[in-house]
Tab-separated table of N, CA and C in Angstrom:
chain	number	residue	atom	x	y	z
A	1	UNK	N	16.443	19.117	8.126
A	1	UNK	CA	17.164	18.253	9.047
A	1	UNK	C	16.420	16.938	9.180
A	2	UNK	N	17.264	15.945	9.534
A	2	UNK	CA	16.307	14.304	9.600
A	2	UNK	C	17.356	13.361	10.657
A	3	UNK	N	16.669	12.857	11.015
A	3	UNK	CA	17.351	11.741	12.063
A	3	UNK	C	17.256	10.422	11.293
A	4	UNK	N	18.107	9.712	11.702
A	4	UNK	CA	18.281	8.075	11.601
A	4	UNK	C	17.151	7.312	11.851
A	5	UNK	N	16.523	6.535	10.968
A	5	UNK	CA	15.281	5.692	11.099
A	5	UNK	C	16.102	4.546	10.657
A	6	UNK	N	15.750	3.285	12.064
A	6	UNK	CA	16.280	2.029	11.650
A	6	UNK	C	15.483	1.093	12.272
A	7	UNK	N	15.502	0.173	11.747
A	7	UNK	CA	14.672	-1.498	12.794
A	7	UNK	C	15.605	-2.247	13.616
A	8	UNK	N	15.123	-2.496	14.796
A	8	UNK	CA	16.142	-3.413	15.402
A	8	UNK	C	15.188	-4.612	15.946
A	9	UNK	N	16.068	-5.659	16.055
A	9	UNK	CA	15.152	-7.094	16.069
A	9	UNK	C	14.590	-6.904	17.565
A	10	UNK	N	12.819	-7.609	17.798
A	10	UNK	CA	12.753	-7.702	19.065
A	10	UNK	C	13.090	-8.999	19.459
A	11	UNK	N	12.995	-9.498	21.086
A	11	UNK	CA	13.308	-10.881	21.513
A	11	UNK	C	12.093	-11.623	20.811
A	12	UNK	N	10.926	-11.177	19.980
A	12	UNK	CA	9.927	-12.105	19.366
A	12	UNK	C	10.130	-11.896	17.837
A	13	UNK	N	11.350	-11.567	17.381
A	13	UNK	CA	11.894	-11.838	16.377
A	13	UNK	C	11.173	-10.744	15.128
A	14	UNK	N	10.556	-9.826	15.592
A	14	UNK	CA	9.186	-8.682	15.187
A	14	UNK	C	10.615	-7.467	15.078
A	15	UNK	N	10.061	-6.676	14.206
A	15	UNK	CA	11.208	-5.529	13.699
A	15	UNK	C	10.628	-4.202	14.660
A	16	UNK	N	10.975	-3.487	15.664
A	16	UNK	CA	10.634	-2.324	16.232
A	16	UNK	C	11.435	-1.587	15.691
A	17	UNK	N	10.809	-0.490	15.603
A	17	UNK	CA	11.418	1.184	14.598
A	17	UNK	C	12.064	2.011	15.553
A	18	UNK	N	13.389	2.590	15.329
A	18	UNK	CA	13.918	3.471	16.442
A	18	UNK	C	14.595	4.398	15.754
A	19	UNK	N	14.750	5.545	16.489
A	19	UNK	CA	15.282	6.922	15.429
A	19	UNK	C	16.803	7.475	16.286
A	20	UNK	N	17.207	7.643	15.916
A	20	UNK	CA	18.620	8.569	16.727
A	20	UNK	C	18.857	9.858	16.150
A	21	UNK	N	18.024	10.307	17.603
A	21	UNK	CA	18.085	11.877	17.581
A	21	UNK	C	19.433	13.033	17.774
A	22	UNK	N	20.456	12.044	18.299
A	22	UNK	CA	21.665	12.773	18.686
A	22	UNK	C	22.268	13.925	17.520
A	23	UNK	N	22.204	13.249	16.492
A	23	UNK	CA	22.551	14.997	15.242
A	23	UNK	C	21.867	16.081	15.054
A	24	UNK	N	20.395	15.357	15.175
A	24	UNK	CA	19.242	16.556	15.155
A	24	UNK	C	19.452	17.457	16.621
A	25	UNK	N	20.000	16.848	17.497
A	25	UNK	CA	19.310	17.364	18.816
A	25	UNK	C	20.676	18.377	19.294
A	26	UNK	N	21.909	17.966	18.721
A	26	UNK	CA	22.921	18.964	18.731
A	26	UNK	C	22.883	19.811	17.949
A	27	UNK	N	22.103	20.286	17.082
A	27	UNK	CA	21.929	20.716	16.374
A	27	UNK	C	20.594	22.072	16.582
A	28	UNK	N	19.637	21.534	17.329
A	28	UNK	CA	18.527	22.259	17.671
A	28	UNK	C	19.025	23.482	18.707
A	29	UNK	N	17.894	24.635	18.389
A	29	UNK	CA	18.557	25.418	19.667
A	29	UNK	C	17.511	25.151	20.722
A	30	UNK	N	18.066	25.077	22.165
A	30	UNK	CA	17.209	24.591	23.127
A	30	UNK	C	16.364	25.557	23.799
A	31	UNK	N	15.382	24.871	24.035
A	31	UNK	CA	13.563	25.718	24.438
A	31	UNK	C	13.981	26.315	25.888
A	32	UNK	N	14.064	27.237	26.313
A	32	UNK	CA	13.867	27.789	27.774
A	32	UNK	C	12.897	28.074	28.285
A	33	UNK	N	11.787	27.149	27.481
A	33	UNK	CA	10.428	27.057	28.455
A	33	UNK	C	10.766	26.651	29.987
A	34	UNK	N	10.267	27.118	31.268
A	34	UNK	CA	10.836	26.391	32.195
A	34	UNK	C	9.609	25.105	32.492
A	35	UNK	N	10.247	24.034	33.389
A	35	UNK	CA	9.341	22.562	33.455
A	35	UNK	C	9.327	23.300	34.835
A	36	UNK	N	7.812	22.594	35.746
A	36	UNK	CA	7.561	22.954	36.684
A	36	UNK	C	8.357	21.805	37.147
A	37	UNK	N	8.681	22.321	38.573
A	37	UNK	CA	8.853	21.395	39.859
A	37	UNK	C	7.470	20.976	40.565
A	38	UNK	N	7.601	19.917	41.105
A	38	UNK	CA	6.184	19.108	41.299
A	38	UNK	C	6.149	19.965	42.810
A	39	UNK	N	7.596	19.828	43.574
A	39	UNK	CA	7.310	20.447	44.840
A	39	UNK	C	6.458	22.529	45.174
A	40	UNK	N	6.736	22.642	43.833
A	40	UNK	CA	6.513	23.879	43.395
A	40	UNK	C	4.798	23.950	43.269
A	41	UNK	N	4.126	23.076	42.529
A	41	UNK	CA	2.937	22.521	41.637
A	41	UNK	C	2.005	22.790	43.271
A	42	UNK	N	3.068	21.693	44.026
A	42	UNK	CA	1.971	21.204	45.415
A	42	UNK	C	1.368	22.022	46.335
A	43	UNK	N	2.760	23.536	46.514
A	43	UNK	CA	2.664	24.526	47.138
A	43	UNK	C	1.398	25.365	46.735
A	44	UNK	N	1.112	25.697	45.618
A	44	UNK	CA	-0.437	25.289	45.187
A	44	UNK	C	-1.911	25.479	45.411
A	45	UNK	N	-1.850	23.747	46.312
A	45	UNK	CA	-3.151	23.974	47.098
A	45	UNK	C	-2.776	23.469	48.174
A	46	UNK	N	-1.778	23.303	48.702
A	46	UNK	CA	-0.980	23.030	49.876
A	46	UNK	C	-1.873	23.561	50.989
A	47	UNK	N	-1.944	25.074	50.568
A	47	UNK	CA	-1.804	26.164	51.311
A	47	UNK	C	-2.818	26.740	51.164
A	48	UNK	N	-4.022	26.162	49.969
A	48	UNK	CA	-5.758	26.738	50.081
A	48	UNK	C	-6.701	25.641	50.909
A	49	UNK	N	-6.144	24.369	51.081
A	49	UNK	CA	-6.654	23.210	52.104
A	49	UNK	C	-8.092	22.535	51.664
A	50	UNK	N	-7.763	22.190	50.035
A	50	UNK	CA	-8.714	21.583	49.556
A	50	UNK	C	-9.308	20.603	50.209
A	51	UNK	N	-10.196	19.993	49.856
A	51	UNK	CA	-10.951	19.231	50.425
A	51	UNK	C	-11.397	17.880	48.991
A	52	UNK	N	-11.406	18.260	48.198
A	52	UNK	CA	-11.487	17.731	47.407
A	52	UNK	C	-10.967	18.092	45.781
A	53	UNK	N	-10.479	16.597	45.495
A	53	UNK	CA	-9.434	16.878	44.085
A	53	UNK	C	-9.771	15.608	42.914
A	54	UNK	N	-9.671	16.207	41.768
A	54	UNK	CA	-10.419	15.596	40.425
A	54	UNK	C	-8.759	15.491	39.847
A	55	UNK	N	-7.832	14.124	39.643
A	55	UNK	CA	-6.920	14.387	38.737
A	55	UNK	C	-7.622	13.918	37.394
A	56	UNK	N	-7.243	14.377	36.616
A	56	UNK	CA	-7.274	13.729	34.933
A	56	UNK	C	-5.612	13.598	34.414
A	57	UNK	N	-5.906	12.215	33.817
A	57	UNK	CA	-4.791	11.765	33.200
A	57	UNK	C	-4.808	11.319	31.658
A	58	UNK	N	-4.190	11.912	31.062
A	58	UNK	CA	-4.426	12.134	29.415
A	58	UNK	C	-3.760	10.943	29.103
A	59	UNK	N	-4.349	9.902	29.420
A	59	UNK	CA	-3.672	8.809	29.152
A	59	UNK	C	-2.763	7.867	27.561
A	60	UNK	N	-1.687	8.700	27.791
A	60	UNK	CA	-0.904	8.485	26.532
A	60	UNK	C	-0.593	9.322	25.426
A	61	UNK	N	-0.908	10.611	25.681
A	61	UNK	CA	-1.654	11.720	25.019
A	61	UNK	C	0.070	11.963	24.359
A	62	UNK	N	1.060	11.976	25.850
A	62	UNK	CA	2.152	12.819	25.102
A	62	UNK	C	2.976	12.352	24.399
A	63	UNK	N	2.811	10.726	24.294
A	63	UNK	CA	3.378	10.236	22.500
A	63	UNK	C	2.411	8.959	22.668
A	64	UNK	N	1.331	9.092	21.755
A	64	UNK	CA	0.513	8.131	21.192
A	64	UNK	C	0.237	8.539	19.883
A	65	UNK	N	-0.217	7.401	19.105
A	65	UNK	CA	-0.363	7.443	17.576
A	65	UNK	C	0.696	6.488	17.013
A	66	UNK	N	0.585	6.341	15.510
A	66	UNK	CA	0.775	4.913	15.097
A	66	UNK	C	1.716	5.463	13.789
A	67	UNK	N	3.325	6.519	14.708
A	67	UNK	CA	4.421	6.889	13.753
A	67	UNK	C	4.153	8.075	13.282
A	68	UNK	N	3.334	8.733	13.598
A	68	UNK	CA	2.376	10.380	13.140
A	68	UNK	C	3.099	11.324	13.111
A	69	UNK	N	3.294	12.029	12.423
A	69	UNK	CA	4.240	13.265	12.770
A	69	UNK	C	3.640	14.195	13.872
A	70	UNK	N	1.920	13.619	14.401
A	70	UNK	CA	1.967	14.719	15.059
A	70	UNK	C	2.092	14.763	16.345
A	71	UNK	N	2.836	13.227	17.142
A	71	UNK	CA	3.270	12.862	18.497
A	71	UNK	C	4.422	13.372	18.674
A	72	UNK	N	4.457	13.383	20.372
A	72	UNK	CA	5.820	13.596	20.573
A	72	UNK	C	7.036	13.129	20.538
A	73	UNK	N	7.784	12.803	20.438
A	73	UNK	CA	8.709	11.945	20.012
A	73	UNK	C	9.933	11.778	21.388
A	74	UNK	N	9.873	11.002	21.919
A	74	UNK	CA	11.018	10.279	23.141
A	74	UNK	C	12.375	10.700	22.642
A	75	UNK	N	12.688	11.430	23.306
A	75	UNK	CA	14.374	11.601	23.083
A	75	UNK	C	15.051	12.626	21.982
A	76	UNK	N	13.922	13.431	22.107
A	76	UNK	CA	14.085	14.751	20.681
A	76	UNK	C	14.083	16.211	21.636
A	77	UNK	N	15.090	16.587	21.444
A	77	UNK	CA	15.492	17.471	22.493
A	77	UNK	C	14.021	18.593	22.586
A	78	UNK	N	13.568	19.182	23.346
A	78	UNK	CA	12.427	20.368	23.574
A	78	UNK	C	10.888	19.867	23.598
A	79	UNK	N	11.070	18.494	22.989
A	79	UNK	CA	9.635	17.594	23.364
A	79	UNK	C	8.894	18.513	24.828
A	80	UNK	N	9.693	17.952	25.795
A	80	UNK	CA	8.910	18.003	26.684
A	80	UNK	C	8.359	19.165	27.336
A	81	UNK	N	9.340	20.666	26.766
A	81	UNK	CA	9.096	21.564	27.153
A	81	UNK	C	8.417	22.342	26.054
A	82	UNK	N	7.923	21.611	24.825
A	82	UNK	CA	6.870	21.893	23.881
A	82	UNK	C	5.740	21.756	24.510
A	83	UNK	N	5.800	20.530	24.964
A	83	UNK	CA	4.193	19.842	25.624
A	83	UNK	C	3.755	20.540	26.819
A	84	UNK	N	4.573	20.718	27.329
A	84	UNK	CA	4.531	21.606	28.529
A	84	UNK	C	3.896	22.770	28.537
A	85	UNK	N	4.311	23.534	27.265
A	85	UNK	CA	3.806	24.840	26.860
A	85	UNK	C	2.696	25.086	26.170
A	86	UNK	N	2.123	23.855	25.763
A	86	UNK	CA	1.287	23.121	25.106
A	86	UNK	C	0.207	23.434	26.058
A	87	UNK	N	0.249	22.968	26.655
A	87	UNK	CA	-0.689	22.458	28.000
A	87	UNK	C	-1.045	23.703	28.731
A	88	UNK	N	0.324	24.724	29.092
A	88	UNK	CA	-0.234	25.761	29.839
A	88	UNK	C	-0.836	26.956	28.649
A	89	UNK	N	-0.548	26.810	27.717
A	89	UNK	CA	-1.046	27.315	26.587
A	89	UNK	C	-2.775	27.183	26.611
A	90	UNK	N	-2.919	26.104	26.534
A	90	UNK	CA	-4.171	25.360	26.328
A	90	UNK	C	-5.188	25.811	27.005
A	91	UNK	N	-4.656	25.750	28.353
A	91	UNK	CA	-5.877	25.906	30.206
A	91	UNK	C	-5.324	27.420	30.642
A	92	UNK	N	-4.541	28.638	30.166
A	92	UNK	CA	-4.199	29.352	30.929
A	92	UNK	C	-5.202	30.158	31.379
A	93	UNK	N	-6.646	30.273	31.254
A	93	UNK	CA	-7.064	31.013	31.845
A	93	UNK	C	-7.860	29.965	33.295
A	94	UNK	N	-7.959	28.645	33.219
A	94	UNK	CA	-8.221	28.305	34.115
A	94	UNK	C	-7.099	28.398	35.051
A	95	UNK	N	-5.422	28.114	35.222
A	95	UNK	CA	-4.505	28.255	35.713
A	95	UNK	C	-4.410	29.874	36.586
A	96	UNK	N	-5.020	30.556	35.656
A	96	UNK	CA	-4.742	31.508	36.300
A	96	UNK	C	-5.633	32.318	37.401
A	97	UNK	N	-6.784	31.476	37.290
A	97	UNK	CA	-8.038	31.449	38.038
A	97	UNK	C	-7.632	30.858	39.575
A	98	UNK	N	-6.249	30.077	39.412
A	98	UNK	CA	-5.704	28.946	40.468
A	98	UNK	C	-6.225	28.075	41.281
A	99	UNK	N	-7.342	27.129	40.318
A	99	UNK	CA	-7.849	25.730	41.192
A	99	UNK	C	-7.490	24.802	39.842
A	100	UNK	N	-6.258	24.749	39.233
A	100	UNK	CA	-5.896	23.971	38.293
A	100	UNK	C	-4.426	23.956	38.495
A	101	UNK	N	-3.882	22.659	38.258
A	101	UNK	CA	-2.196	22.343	38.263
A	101	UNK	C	-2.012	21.308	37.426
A	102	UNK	N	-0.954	22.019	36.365
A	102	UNK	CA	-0.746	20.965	35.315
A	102	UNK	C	0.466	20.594	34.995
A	103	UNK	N	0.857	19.120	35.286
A	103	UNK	CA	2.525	18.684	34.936
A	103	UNK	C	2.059	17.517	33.545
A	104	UNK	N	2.643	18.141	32.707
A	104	UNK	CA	2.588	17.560	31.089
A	104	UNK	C	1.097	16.760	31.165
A	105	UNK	N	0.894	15.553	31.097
A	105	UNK	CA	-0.298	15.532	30.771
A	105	UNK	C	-1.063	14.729	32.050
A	106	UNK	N	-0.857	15.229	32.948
A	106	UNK	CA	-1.395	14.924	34.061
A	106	UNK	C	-2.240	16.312	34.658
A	107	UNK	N	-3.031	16.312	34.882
A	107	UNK	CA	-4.010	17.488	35.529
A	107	UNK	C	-4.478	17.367	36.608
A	108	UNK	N	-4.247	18.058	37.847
A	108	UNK	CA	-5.399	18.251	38.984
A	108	UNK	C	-6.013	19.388	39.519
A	109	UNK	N	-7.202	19.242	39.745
A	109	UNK	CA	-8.224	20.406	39.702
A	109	UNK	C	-8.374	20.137	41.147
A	110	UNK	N	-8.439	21.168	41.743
A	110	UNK	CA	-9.099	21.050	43.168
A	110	UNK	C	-9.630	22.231	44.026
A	111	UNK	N	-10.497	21.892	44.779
A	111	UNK	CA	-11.261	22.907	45.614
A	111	UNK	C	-12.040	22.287	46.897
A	112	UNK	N	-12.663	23.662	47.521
A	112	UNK	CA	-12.862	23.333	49.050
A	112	UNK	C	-14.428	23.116	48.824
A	113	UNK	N	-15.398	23.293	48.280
A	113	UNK	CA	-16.897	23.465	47.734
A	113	UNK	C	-16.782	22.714	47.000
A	114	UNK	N	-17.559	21.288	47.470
A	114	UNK	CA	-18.411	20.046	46.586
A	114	UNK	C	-18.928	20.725	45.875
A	115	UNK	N	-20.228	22.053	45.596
A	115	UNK	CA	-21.035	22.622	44.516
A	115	UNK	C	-20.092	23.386	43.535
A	116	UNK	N	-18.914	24.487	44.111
A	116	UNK	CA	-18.488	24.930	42.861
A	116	UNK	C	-17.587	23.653	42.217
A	117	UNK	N	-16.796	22.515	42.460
A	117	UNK	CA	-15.810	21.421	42.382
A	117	UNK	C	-16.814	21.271	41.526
């Protein structure tokens, strides 16, 4: 299967690359990974009354690179619930330890103890 690769002019007259995923993506069968709810995420540590919290932000992580096959790609149906699975894949034994919450590539760690934090 392959999608549409085309250039379209920018306002600085420079060629940007864009793909149209719409055949591929009717085509795919869709991921029933579920995406967390953030209000879900918060409940969390809502309710352990941290005191202190470390986010990390994977800054650009979930499509960076220069056309790679191995980024994610904007607008390709299951991206996000790849990355997603990706991620809890990745940390599940800290997750399940529960002083970790992860929405795609955003992370926050938190706890009530400056020494164990």
């Amino acid at each position: 299967m392959a999608s549409l690769f085309f250039f379209v002019n920018k306002k600085s007259g420079d060629l940007r690359s864009c793909q149209d995923y719409r055949k591929l993506n009717d085509a795919t069968i869709k991921n029933a990974y579920p995406i967390p709810h953030v209000e879900y995420l918060s409940d969390h540590f809502a309710s352990a009354k941290p005191t202190i919290f470390t986010k990390l932000d994977l800054h650009a992580r979930y499509n960076n690179g220069l056309f790679e096959p191995t980024v994610m790609f904007f607008g390709m149906t299951n991206s996000l619930a790849t990355f997603q699975a990706m991620m809890d894949g990745v940390f599940v034994d800290l997750l399940l330890e529960g002083w970790l919450v992860i929405y795609f590539d955003n992370i926050l760690i938190y706890s009530t103890d400056p020494t164990e934090h």
